[in-house]
Short mmCIF file of C-alpha atoms and ligand atoms in Angstrom, two decimals:
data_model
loop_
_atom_site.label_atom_id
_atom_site.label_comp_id
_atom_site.label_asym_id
_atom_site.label_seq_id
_atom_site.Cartn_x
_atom_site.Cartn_y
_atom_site.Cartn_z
CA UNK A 1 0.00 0.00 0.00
CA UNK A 2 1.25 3.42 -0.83
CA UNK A 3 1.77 5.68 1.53
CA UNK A 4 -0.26 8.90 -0.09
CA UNK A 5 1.16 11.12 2.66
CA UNK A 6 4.60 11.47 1.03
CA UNK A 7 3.14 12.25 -2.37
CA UNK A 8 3.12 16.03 -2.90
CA UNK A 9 0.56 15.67 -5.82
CA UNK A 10 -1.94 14.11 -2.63
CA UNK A 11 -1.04 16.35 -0.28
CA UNK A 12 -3.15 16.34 2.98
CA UNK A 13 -4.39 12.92 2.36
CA UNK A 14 -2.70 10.37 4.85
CA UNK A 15 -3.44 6.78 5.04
CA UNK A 16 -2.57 4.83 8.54
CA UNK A 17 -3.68 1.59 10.10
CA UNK A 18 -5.39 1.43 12.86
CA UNK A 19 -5.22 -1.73 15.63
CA UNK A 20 -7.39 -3.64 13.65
CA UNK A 21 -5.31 -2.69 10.09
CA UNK A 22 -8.52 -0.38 9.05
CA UNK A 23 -7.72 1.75 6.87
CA UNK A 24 -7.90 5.38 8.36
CA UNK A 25 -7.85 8.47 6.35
CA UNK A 26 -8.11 12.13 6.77
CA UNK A 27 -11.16 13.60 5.25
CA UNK A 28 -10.44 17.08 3.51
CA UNK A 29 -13.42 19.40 2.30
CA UNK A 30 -13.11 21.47 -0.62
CA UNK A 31 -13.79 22.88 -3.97
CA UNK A 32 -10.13 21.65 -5.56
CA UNK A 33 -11.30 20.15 -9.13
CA UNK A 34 -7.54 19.11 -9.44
CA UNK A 35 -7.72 17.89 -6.02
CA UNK A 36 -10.48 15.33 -6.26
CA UNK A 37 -9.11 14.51 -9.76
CA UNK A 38 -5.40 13.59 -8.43
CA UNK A 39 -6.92 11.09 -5.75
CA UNK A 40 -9.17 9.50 -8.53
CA UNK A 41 -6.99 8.81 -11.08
CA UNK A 42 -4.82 7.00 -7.94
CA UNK A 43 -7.72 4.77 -7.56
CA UNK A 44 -9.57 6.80 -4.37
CA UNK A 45 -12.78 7.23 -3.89
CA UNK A 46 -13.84 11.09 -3.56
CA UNK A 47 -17.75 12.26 -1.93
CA UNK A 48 -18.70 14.64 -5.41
CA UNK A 49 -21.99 16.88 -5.74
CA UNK A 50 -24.92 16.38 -8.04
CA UNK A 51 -28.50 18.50 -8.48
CA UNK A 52 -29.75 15.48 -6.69
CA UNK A 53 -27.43 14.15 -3.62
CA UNK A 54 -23.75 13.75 -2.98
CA UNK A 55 -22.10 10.46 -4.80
CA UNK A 56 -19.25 8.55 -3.42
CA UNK A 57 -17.28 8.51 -7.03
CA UNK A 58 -14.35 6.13 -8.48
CA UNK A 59 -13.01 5.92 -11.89
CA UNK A 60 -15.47 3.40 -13.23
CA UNK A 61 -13.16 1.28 -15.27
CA UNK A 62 -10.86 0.67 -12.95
CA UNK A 63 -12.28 -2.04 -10.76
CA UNK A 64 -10.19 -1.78 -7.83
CA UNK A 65 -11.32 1.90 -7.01
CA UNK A 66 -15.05 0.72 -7.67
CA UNK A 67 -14.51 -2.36 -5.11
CA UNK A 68 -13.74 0.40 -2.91
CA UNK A 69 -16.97 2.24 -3.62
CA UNK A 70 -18.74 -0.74 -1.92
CA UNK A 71 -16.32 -1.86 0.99
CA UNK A 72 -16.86 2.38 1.68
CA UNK A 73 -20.07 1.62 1.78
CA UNK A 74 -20.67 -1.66 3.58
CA UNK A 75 -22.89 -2.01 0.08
CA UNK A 76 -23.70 -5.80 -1.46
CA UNK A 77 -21.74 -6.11 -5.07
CA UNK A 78 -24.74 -7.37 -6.15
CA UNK A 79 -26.60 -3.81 -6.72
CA UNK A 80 -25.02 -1.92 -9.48
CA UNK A 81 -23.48 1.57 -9.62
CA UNK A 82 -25.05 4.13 -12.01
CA UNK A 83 -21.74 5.87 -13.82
CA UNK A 84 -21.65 9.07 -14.74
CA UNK A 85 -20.84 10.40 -17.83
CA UNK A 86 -19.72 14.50 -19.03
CA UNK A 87 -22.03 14.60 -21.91
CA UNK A 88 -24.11 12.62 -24.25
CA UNK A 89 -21.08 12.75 -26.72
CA UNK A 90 -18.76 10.31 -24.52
CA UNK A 91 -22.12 7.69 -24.21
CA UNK A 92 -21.12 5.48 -27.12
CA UNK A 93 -17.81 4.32 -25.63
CA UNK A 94 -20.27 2.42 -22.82
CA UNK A 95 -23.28 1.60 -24.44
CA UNK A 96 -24.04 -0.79 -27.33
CA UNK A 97 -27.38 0.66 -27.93
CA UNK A 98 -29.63 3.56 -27.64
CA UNK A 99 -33.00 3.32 -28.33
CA UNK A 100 -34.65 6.78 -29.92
CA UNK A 101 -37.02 7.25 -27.31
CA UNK A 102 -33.73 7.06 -24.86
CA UNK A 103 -32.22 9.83 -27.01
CA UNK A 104 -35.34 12.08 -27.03
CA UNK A 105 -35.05 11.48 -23.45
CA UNK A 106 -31.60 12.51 -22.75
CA UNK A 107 -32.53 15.44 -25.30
CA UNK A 108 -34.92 16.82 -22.90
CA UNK A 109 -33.12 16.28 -19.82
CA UNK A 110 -29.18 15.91 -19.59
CA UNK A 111 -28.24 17.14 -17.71
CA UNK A 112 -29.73 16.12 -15.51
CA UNK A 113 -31.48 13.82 -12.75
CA UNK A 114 -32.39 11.23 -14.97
CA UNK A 115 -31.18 7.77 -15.12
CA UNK A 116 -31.13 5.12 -18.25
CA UNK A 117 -30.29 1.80 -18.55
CA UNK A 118 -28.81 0.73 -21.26
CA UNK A 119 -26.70 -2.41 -22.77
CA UNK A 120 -23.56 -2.39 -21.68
CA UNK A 121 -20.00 -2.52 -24.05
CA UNK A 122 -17.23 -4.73 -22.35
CA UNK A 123 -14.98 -1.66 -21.38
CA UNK A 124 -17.80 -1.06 -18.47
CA UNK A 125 -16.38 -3.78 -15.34
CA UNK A 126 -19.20 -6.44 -14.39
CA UNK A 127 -18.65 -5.16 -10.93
CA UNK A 128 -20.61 -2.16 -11.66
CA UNK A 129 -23.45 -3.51 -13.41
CA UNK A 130 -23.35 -6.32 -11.15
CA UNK A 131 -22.93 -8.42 -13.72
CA UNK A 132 -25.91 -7.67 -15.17
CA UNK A 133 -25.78 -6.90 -19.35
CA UNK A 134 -27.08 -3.29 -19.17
CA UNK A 135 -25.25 -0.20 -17.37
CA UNK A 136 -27.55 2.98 -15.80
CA UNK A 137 -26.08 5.71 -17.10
CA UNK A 138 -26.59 10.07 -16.12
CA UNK A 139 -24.97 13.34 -17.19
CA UNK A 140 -25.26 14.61 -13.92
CA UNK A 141 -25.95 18.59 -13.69
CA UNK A 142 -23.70 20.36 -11.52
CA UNK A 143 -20.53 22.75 -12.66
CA UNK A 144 -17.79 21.75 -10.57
CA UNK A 145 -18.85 17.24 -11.07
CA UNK A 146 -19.28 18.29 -15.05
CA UNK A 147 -15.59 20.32 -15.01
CA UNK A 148 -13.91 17.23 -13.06
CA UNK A 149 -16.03 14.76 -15.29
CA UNK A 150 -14.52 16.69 -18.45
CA UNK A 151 -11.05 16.76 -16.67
CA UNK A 152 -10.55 13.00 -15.79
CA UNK A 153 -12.27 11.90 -19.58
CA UNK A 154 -12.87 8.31 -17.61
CA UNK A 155 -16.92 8.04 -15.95
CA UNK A 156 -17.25 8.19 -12.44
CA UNK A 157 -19.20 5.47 -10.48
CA UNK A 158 -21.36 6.82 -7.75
CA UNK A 159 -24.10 5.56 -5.96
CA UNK A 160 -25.58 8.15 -3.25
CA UNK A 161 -22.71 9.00 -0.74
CA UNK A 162 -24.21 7.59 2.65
CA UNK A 163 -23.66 4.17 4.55
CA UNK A 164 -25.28 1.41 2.76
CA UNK A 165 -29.51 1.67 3.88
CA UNK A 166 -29.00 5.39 5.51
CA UNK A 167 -30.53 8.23 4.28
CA UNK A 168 -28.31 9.78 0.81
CA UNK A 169 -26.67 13.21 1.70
CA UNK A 170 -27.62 16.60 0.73
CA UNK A 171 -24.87 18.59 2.12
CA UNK A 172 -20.81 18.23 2.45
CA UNK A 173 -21.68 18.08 5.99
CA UNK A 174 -24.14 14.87 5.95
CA UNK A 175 -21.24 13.35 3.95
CA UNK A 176 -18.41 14.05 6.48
CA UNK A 177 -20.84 12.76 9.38
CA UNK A 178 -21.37 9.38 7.76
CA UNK A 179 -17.86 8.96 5.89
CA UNK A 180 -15.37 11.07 8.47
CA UNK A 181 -12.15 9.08 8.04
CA UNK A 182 -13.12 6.66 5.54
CA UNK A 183 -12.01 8.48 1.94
CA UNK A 184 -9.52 11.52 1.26
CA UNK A 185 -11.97 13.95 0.06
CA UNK A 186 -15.20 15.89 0.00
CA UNK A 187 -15.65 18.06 -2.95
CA UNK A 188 -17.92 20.95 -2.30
CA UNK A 189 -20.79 21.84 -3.86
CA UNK A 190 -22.73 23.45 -1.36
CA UNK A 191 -26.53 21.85 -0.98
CA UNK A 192 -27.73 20.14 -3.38
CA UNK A 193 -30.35 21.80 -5.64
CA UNK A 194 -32.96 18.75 -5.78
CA UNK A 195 -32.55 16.86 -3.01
CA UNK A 196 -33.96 13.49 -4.28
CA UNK A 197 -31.90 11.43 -6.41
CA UNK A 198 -32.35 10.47 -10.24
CA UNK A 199 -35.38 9.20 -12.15
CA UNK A 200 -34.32 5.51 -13.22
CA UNK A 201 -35.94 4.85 -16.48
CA UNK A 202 -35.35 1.34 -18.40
CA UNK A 203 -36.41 -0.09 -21.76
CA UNK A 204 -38.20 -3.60 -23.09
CA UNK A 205 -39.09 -4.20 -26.24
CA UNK A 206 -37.29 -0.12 -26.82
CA UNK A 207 -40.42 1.02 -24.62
CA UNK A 208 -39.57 2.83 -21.42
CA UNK A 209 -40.44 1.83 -17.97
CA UNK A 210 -39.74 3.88 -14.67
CA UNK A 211 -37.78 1.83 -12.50
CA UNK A 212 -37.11 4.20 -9.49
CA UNK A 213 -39.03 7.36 -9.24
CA UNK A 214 -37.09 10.59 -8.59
CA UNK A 215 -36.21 13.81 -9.23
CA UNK A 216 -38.20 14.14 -12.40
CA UNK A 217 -42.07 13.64 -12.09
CA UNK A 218 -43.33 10.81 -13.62
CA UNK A 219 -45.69 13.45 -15.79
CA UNK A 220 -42.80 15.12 -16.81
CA UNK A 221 -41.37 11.88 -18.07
CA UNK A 222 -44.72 11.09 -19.73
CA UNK A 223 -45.02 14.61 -21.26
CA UNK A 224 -41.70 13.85 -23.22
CA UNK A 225 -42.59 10.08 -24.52
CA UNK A 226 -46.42 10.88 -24.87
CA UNK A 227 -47.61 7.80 -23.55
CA UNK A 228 -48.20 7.12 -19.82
CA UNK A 229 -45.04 4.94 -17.91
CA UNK A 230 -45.36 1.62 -16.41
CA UNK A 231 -43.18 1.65 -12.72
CA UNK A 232 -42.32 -1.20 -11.90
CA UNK A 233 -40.65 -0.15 -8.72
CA UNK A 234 -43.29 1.32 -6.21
CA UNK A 235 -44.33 -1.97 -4.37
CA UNK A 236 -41.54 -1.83 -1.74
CA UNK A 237 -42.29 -4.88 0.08
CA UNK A 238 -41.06 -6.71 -2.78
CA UNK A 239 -37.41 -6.06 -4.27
CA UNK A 240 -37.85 -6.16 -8.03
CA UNK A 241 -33.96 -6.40 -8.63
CA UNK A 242 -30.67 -5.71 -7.29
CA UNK A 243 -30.78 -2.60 -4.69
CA UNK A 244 -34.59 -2.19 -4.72
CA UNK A 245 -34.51 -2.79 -0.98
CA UNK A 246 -37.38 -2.45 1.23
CA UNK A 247 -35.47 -0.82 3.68
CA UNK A 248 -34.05 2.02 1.51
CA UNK A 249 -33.54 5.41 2.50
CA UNK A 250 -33.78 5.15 6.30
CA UNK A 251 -32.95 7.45 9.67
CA UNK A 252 -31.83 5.53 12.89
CA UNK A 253 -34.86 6.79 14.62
CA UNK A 254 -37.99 4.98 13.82
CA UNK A 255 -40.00 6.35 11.24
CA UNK A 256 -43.92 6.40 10.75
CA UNK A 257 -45.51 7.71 7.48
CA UNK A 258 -49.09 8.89 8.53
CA UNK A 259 -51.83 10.41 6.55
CA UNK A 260 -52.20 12.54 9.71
CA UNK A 261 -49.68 12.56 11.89
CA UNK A 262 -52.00 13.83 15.67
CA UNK A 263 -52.86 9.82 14.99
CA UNK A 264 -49.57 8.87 16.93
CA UNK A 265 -49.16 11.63 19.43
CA UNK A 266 -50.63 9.34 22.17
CA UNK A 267 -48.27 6.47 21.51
CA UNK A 268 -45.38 8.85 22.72
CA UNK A 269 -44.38 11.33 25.02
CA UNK A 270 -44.60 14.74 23.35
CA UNK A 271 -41.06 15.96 23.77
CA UNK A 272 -39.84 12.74 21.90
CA UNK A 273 -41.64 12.96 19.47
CA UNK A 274 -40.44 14.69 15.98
CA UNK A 275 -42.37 15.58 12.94
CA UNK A 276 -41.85 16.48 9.28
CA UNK A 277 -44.99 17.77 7.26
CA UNK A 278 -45.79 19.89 4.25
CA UNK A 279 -46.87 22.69 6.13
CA UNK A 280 -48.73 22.17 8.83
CA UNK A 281 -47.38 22.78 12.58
CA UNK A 282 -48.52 21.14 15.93
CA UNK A 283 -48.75 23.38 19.05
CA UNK A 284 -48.65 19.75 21.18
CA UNK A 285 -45.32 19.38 20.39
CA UNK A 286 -42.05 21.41 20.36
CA UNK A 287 -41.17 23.57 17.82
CA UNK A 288 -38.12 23.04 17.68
CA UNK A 289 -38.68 19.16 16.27
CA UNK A 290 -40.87 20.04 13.29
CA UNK A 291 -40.17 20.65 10.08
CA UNK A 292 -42.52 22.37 7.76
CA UNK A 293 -41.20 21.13 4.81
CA UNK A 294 -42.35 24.12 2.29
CA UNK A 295 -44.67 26.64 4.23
CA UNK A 296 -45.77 27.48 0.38
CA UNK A 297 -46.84 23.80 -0.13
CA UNK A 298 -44.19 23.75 -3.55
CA UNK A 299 -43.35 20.52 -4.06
CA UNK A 300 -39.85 21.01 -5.13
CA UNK A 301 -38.70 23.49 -2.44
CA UNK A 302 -40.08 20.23 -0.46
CA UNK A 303 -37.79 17.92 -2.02
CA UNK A 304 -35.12 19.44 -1.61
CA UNK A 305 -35.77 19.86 1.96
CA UNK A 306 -36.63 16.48 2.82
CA UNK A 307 -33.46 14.62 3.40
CA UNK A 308 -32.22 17.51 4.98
CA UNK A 309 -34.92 17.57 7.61
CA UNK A 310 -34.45 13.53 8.01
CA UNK A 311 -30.47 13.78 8.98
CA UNK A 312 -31.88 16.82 11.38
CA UNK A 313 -34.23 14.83 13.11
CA UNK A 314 -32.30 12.16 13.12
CA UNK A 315 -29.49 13.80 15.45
CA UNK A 316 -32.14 14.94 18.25
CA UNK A 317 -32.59 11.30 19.96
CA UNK A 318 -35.85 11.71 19.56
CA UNK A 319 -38.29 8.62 19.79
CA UNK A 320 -40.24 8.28 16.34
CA UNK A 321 -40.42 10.35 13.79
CA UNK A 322 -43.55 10.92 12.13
CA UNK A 323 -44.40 12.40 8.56
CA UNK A 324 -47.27 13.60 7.26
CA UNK A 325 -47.66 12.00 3.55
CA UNK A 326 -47.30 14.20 0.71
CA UNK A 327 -50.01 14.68 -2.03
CA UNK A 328 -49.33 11.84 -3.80
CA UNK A 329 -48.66 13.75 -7.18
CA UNK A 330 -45.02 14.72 -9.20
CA UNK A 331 -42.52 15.13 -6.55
CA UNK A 332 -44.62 14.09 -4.19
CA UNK A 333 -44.94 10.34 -5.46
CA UNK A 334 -41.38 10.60 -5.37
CA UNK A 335 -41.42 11.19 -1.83
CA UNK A 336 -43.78 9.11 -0.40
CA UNK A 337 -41.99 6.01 -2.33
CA UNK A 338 -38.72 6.95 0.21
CA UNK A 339 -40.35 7.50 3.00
CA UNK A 340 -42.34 4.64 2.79
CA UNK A 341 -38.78 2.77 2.73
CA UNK A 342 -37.52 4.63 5.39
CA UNK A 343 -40.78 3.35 7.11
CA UNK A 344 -39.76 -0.24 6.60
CA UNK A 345 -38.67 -2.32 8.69
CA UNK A 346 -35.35 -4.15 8.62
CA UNK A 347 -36.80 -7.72 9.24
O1 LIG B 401 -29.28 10.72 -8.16
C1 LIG B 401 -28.69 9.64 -8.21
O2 LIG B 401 -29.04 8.73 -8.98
C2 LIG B 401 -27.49 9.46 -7.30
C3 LIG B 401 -26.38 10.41 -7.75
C4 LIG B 401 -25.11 10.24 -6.96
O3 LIG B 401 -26.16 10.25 -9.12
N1 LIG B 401 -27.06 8.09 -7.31
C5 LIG B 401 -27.77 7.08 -6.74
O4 LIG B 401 -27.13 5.87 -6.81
O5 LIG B 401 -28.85 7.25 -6.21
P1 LIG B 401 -27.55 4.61 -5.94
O6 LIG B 401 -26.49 3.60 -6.17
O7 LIG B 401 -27.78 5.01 -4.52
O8 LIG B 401 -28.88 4.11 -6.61
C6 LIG B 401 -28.81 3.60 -7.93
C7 LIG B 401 -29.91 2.62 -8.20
C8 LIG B 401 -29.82 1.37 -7.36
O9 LIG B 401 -31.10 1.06 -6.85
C9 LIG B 401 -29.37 0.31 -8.36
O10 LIG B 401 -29.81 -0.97 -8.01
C10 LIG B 401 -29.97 0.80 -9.65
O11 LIG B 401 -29.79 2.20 -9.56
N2 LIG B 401 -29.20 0.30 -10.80
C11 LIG B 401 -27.94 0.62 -11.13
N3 LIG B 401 -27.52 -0.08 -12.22
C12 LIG B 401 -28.55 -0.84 -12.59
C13 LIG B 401 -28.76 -1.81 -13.63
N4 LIG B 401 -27.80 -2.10 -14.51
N5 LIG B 401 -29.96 -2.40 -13.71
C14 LIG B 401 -30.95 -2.12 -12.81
N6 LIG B 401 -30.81 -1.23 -11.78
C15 LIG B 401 -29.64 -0.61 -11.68
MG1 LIG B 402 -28.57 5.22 -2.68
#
């Protein structure tokens, strides 16, 4: 093992081993493009911001900096990394086909927080696809990943940047709370801008089908392709593939998703008790635990707010907390789908 300490072009990263031999690093924050370029093309695995949440990135053809991606993680190698690209332009050097309808889509929104899966070339490592035959592939739409993405002209591998079944980051900060000490550097890109990670859209037969909802509405999708979308994804109880886990997405503290939330204020004591709504507030309980999640009831200001409000919460040692379900339209599908997995249960 290197030691990256002595390495001027690494500077500030050290690696040392601890009593067990784990691997400790020093996390540095920052908005060095060169920076987080220099520790990927040695292999490291840097946190980078996206309009949606923070990934944990590695050069995606090199396949010990992706094993790292997982091990970083505690994440199963069987659920596949989405890589991300600098442009449509580059796409052909990964994928064997693109159907029109996948073209019209990336048309209307790369970048962007939309997924695709597509059939992979050989050049993309079975360890990121899982060794499945088709790669999910984004143009991801924020300045300083798209200047590092044209910098480094390999694609990046990132799923969202938290511990394997916690809720994704939105902030540098959320990142540095879960991965302190575990890779060599944050790149900052303030908060993100969405808040909810990518719409994963698929193809059979060349017709799409929404296989994670996200950051796009699904009418937005449907506006583009003129038909309406099959998902195939929104029955969490049962995992449809790799990484559609039931338990997605959630806080330490247990998590209720109510239609009204006053139906659980018996069950515990006030001051424990923590809630995340819309825009209603609760005189009951303290108002200081409550999150009105967009006092304007916009869906999108909500989004962006929602994982945010989730690590807050989360750090109060409360008992539960409960949230009030969105309207169960555009962004607000989007969210009820991850809260209901953060409502699951880890049986
Ligand atoms: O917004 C996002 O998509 C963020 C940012 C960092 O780009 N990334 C993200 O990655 O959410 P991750 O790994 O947390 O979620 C990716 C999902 C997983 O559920 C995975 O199973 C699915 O995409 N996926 C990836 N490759 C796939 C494939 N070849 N076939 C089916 N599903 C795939
Ligand atoms: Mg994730």
């Amino acid at each position: 093992m290197p030691n990256y300490s002595t390495n001027p072009d690494l500077a500030g990263f050290c690696v040392s081993f601890g009593p067990k031999n784990e691997r400790t690093v020093i996390t540095a924050i920052g908005q060095d493009i060169e920076k987080a370029a220099g520790h990927l093309l040695a292999g490291e695995v840097v946190a980078i911001p996206t309009e949606t949440v923070y990934g944990l990135a590695a050069n995606a053809l090199n396949e010990t900096a992706v094993t790292r991606i997982f091990t970083t993680k505690q994440r199963p190698q069987t659920n596949p990394l989405i890589i991300h690209l600098p442009g449509i332009e580059t796409i052909d050097r990964y994928v064997t086909d693109i159907p029109p309808v996948a073209q019209q889509l990336a048309a209307a929104f790369w970048p962007g927080p939309l997924t695709m899966i597509l059939p992979k070339k050989s050049i993309v490592p079975d360890l990121v696809t899982a060794g499945l035959p088709e790669v999910a592939v984004r143009v991801p739409d924020h300045p300083l990943t798209l200047n590092l993405l044209q910098q480094l002209d390999t694609p990046l591998a990132a799923p969202s940047a938290n511990p394997f079944g916690y809720i994704s980051p939105t902030t540098p900060a959320h990142v540095q709370n879960q991965l302190d000490g575990k890779i060599p550097y944050i790149l900052d890109g303030g908060p993100c801008r969405q808040g909810l990670e990518s719409t994963i859209v698929g193809f059979r037969d060349g017709h799409p089908i929404v296989f994670r909802l996200g950051a796009i509405p699904l009418e937005q999708l449907e506006e583009v392709v003129g038909t309406t979308l099959r998902v195939q994804n929104l029955e969490h109880k049962t995992p449809v593939g790799p990484g559609m886990l039931p338990f997605h997405y959630s806080p330490h503290t247990s998590l209720l998703l109510l239609e009204r939330v006053e139906a659980a204020f018996a069950d515990y004591s006030t001051d424990k008790i923590g809630i995340i709504s819309l825009s209603r507030s609760f005189e009951q309980i303290p108002a200081a635990h409550q999150v009105q999640l967009s006092p304007t009831e916009d869906l999108s200001e909500a989004g962006q707010r929602l994982y945010f409000a989730m690590h807050q919460l989360d750090a109060m040692g409360l008992d539960v907390i409960l949230v009030e379900k969105l309207p169960d339209t555009g962004l607000g599908k989007t969210m009820n789908d991850r809260l209901a997995r953060a409502a699951a249960k880890r049986e």
